[in-house]
Short mmCIF file of C-alpha atoms (C1' of nucleotides) in Angstrom, two decimals:
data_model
loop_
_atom_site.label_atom_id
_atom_site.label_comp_id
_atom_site.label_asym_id
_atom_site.label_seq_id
_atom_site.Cartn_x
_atom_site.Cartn_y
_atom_site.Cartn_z
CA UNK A 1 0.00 0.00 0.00
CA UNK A 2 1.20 2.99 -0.76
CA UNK A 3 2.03 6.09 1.79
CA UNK A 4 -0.37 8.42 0.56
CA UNK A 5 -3.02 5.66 0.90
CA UNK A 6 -2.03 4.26 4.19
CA UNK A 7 -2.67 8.10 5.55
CA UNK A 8 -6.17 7.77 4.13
CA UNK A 9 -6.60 4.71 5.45
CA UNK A 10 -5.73 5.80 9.14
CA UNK A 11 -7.10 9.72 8.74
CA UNK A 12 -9.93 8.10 8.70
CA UNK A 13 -10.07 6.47 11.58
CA UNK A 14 -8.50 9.32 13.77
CA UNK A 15 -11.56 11.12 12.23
CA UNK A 16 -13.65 8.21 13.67
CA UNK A 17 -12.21 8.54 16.83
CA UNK A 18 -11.99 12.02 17.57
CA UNK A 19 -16.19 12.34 16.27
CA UNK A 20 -16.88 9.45 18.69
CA UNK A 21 -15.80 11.54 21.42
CA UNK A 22 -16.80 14.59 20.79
CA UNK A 23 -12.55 15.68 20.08
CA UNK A 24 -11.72 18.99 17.77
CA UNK A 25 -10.49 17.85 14.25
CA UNK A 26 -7.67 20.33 14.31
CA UNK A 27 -4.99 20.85 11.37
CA UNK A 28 -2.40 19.79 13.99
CA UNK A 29 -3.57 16.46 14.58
CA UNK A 30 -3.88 15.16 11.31
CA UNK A 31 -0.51 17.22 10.41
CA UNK A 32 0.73 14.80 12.97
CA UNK A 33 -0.54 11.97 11.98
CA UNK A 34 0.77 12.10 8.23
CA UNK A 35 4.29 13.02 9.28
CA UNK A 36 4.26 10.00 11.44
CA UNK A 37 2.86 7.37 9.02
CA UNK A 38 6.04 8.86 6.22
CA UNK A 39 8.53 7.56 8.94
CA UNK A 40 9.10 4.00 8.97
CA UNK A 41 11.27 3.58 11.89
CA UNK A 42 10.87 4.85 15.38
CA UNK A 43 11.66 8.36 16.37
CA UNK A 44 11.23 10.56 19.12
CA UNK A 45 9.47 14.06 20.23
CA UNK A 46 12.75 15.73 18.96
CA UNK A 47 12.72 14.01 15.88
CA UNK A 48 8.87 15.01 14.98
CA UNK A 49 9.66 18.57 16.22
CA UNK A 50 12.50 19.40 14.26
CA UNK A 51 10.31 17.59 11.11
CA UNK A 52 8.03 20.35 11.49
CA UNK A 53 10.27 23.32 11.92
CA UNK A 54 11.86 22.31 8.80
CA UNK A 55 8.63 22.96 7.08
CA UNK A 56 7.71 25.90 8.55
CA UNK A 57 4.86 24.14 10.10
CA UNK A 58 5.17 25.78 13.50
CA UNK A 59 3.67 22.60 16.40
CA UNK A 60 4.74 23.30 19.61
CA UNK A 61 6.52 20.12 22.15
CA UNK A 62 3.09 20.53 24.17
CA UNK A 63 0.77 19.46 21.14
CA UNK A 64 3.05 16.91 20.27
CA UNK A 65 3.31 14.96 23.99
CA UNK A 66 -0.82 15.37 24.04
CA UNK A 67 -1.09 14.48 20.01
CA UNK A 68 1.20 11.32 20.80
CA UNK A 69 -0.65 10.52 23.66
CA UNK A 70 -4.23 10.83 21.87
CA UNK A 71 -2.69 8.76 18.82
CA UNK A 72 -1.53 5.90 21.10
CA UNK A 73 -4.98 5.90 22.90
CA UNK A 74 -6.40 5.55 18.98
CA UNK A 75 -4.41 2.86 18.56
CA UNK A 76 -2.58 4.81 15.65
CA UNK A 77 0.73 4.62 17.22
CA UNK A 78 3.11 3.10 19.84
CA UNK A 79 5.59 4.01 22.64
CA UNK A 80 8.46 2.58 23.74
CA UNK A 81 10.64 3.15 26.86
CA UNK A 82 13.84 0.83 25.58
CA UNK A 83 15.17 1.57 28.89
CA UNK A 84 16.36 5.01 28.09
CA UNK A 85 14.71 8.03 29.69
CA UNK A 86 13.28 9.46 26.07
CA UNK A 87 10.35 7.55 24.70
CA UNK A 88 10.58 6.46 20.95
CA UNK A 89 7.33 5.92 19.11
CA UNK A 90 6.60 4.04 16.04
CA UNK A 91 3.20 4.11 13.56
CA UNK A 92 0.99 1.33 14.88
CA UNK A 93 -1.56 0.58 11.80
CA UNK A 94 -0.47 -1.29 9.51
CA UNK A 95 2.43 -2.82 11.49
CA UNK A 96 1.15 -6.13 13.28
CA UNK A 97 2.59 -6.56 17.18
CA UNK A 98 6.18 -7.37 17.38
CA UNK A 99 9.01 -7.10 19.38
CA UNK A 100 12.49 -5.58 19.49
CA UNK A 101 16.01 -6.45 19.51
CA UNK A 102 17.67 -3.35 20.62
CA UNK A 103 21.87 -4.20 18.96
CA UNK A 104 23.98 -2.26 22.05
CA UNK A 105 27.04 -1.72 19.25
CA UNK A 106 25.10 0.99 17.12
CA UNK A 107 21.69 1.04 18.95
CA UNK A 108 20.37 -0.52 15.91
CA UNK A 109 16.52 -1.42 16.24
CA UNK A 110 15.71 -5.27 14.86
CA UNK A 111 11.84 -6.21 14.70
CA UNK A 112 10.85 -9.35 14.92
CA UNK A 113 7.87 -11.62 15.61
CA UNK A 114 7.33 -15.05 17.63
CA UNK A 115 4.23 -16.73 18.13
CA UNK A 116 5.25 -18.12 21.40
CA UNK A 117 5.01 -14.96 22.98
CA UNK A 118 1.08 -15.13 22.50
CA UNK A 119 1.34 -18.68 23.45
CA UNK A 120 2.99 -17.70 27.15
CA UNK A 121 0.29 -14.43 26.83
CA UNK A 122 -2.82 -16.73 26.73
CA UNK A 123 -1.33 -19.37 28.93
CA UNK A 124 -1.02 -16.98 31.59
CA UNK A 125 -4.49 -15.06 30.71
CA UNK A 126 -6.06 -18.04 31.39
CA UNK A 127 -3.93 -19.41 34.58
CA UNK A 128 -4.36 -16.34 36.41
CA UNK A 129 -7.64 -15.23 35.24
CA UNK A 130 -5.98 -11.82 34.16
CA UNK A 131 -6.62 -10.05 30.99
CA UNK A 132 -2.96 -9.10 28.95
CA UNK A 133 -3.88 -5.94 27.26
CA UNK A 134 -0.33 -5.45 26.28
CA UNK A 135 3.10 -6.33 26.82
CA UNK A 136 6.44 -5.46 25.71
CA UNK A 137 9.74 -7.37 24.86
CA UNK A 138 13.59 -6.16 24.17
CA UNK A 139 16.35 -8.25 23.11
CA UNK A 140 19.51 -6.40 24.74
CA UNK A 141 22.00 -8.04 22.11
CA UNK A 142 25.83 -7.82 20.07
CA UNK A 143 27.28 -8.17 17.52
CA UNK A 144 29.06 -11.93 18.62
CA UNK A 145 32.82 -11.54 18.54
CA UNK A 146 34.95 -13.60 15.99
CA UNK A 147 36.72 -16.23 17.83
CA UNK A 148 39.88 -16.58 16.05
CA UNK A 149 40.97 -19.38 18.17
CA UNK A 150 40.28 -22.72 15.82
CA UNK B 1 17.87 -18.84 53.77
CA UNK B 2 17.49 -15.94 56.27
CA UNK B 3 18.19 -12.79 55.73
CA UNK B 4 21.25 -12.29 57.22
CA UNK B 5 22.72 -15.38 55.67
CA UNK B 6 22.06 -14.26 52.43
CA UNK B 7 23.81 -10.81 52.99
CA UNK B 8 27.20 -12.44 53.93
CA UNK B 9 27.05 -14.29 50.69
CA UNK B 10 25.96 -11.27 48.12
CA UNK B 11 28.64 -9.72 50.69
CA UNK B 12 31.74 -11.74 49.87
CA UNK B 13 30.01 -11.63 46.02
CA UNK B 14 30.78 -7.60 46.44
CA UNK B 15 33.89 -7.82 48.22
CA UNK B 16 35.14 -10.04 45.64
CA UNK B 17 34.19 -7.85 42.80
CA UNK B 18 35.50 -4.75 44.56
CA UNK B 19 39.04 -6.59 44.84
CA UNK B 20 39.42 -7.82 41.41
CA UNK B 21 38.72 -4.20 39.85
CA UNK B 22 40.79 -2.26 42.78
CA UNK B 23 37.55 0.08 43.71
CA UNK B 24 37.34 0.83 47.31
CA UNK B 25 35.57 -1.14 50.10
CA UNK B 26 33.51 2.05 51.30
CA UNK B 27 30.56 1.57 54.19
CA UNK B 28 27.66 3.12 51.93
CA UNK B 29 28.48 0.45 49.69
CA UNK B 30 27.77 -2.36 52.08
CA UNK B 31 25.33 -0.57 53.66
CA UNK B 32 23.18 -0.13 50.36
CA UNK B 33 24.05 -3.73 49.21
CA UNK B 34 22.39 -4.56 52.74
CA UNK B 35 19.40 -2.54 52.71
CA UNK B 36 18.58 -4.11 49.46
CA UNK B 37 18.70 -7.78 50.50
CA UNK B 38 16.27 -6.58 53.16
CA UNK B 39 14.11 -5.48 50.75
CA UNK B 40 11.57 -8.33 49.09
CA UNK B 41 9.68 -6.18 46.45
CA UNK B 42 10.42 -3.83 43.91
CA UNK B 43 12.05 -0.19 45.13
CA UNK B 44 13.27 3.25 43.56
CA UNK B 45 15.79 5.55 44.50
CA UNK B 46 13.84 7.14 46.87
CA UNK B 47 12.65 4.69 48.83
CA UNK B 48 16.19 3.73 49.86
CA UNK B 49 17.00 7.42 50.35
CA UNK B 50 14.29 7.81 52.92
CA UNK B 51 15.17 4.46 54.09
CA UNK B 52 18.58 5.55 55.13
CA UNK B 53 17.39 9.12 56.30
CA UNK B 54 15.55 7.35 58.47
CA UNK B 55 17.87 5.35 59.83
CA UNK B 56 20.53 8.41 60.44
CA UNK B 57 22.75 7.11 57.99
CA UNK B 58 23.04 9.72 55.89
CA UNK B 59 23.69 8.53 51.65
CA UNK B 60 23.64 10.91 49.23
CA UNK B 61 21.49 10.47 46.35
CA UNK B 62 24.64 10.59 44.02
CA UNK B 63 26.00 7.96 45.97
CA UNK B 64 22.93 5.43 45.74
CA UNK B 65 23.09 6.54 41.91
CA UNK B 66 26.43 5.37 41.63
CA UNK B 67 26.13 2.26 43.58
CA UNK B 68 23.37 0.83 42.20
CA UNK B 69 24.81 0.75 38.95
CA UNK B 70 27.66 -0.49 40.66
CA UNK B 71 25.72 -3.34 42.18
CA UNK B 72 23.88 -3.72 38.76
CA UNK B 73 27.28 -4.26 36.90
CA UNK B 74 28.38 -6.63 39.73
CA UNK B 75 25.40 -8.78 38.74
CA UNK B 76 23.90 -7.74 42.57
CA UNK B 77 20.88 -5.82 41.36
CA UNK B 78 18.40 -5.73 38.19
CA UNK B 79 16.90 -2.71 37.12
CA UNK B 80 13.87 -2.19 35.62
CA UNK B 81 11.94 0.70 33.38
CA UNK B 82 8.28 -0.74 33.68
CA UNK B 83 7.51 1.80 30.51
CA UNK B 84 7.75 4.78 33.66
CA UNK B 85 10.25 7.90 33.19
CA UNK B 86 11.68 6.71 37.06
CA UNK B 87 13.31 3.34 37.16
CA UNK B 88 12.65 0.57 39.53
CA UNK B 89 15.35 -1.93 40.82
CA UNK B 90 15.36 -5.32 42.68
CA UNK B 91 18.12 -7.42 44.19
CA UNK B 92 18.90 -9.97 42.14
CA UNK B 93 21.47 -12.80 43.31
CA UNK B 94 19.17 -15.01 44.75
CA UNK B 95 16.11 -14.42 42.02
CA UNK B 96 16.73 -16.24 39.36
CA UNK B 97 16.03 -14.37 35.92
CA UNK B 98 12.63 -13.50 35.78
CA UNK B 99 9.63 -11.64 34.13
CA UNK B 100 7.05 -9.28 35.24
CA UNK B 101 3.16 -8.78 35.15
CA UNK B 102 2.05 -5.25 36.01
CA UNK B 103 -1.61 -5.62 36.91
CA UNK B 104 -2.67 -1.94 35.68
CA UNK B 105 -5.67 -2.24 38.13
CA UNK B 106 -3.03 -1.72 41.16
CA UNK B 107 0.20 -1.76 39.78
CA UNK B 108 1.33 -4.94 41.58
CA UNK B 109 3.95 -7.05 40.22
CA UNK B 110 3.79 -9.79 39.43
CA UNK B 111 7.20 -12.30 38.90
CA UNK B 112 7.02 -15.10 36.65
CA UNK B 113 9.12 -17.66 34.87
CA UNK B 114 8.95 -19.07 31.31
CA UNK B 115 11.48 -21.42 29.37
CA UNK B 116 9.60 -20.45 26.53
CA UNK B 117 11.34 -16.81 26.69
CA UNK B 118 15.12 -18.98 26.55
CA UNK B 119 13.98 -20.84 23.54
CA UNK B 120 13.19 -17.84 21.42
CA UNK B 121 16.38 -16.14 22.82
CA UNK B 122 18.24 -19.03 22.16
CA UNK B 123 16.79 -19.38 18.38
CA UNK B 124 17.45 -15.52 17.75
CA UNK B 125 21.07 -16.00 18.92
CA UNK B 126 21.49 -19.05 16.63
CA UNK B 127 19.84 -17.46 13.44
CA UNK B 128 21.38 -14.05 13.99
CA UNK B 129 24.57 -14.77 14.83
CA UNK B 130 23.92 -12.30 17.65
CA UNK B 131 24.69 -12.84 21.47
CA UNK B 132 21.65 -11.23 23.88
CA UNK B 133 23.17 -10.01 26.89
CA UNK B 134 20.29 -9.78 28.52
CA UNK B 135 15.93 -9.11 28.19
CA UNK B 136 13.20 -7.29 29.31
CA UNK B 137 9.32 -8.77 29.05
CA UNK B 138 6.40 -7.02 30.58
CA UNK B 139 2.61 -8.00 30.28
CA UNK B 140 0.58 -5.31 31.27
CA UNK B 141 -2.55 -7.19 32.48
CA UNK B 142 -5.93 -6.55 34.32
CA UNK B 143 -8.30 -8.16 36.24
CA UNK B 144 -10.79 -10.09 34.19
CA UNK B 145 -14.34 -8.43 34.27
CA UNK B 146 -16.79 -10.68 35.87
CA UNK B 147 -19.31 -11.39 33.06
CA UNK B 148 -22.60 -11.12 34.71
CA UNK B 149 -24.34 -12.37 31.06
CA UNK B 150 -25.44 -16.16 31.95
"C1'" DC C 1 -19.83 32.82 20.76
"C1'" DT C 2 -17.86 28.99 23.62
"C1'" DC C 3 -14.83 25.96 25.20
"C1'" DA C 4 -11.40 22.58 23.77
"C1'" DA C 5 -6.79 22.80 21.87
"C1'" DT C 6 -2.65 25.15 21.02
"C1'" DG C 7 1.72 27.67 22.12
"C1'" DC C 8 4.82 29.35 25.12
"C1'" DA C 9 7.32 29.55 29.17
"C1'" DA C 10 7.82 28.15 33.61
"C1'" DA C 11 7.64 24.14 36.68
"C1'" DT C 12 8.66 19.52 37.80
"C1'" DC C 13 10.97 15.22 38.29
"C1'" DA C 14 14.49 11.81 37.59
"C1'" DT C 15 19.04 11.61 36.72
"C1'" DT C 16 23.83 13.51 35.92
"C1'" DT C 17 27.63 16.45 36.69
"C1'" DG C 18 31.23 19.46 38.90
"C1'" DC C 19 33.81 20.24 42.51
"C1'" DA C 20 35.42 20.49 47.41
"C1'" DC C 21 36.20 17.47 50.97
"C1'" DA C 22 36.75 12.98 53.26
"C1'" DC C 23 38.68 8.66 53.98
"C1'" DC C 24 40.06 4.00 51.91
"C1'" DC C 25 44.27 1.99 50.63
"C1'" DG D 1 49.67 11.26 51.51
"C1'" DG D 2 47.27 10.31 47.02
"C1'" DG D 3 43.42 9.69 44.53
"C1'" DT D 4 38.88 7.46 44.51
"C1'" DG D 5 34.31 7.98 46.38
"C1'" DT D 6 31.11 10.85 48.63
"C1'" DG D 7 27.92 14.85 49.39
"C1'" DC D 8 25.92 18.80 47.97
"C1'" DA D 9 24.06 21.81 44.90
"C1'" DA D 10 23.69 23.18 40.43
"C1'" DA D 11 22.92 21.51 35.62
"C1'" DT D 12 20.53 18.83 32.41
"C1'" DG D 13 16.92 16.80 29.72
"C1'" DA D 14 12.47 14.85 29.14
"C1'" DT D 15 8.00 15.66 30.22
"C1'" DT D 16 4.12 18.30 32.42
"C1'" DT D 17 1.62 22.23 33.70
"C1'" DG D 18 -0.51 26.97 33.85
"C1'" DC D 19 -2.37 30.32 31.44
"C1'" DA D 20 -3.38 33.49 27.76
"C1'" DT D 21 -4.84 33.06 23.08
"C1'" DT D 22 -6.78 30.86 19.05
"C1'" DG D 23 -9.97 28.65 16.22
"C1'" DA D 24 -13.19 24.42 15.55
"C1'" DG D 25 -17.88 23.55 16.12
#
DNA sequence: CTCAATGCAAATCATTTGCACACCC
DNA sequence: GGGTGTGCAAATGATTTGCATTGAG
């Protein structure tokens, strides 16, 4: 799909969202929302700032915390704490659940999926009568050293 | 094991790793290596700050900064982001490696264990030539509803 | 017109840093 | 004694908040 259709796709159901409750439809929000669905890795607050200065598309750091913060409740995009103080986000639509590998040489972000995490998930949902509304999952990894020794 | 037993082991553990690396045997050290041992749920910085100003033994919160990541590079202490800005640590030694369940109902924790987790570390190692140093797996889990529907 | 949303700056909160002093080795 | 570790306070950096202003409904 392409990008300019994927931002239909999800304008759409921001627009959904924000009607259902009664939320303003402002130029900011959607602005938002299409800057985030052109980046296809994560970023952070800085990161979507500086995007807009560049364009001389003036969004204060205050409309972008509560923007992020109504996106993630939409379902439209996620945050991750990768055990840093800053939060990174990512565009949630069209990406399925998955997990990270977070490579501690370069900080270099690896995706991945594994069924048997929803395995363990419902396993436990049901053991402990609890219902997993989310979880999260880091690989802290390396690069693995060449062993010259042979 | 009681309490006290287990401190002169994760003692020695310290003293041990102090020795090899030529830092200095201080008190605060062992004193915040102790406290922690006490301690049988998950803490912040504060709480052992207060924990010490109570007890007249005055630590500077620079100090239980530096020690914790200290004890955390000694393998004495895990540390923990729980997806909050302020971190939360544990003592480790005895635990073995664990995962968490954050029931968002009350925020208790939840430990549990899964060899599940090893095998998909284990695969990811294998198929990416990679070596994971070390994980981090939250579910973040409420109480199931009671359906009152018959 | 009204009130929710934005922008800006100030406030907050966890963590880090700089530096003088203390005390382990 | 010498230099690492500590304490304090100031600095930093991300996030939050307060409030005046704007603009969506």
């Amino acid at each position: 799909m392409s990008v300019q259709k994927e931002y239909e796709t999800v304008k759409e159901l921001l627009t959904n969202y924000l009607e259902e409750r009664k939320f303003r439809k402002t130029p900011e929000r959607y602005a938002i929302l299409e800057e985030i669905y052109k980046i296809d890795e994560h970023f952070d607050i800085d990161y979507l700032y500086n995007l807009f200065k560049k364009k001389h598309f003036s969004v204060s750091k205050a409309t972008i915390y509560n923007t992020l913060e109504l996106l993630m409740e939409a379902g439209l995009v996620r945050k991750h704490q990768f055990g840093k103080v800053q939060a990174f986000y990512e565009k949630s639509y069209f990406n399925k659940n998955h997990d990270h590998i977070i490579m501690l040489d370069d900080f270099e972000i690896i995706e991945f999926c594994d069924p048997r995490i929803d395995e363990i998930k419902n396993d436990f949902e049901e053991a402990m009568d609890i219902e997993i509304e989310s979880h999260s999952l880091y690989f802290y990894a390396r690069k693995k050293k060449v062993d010259n020794k042979k």
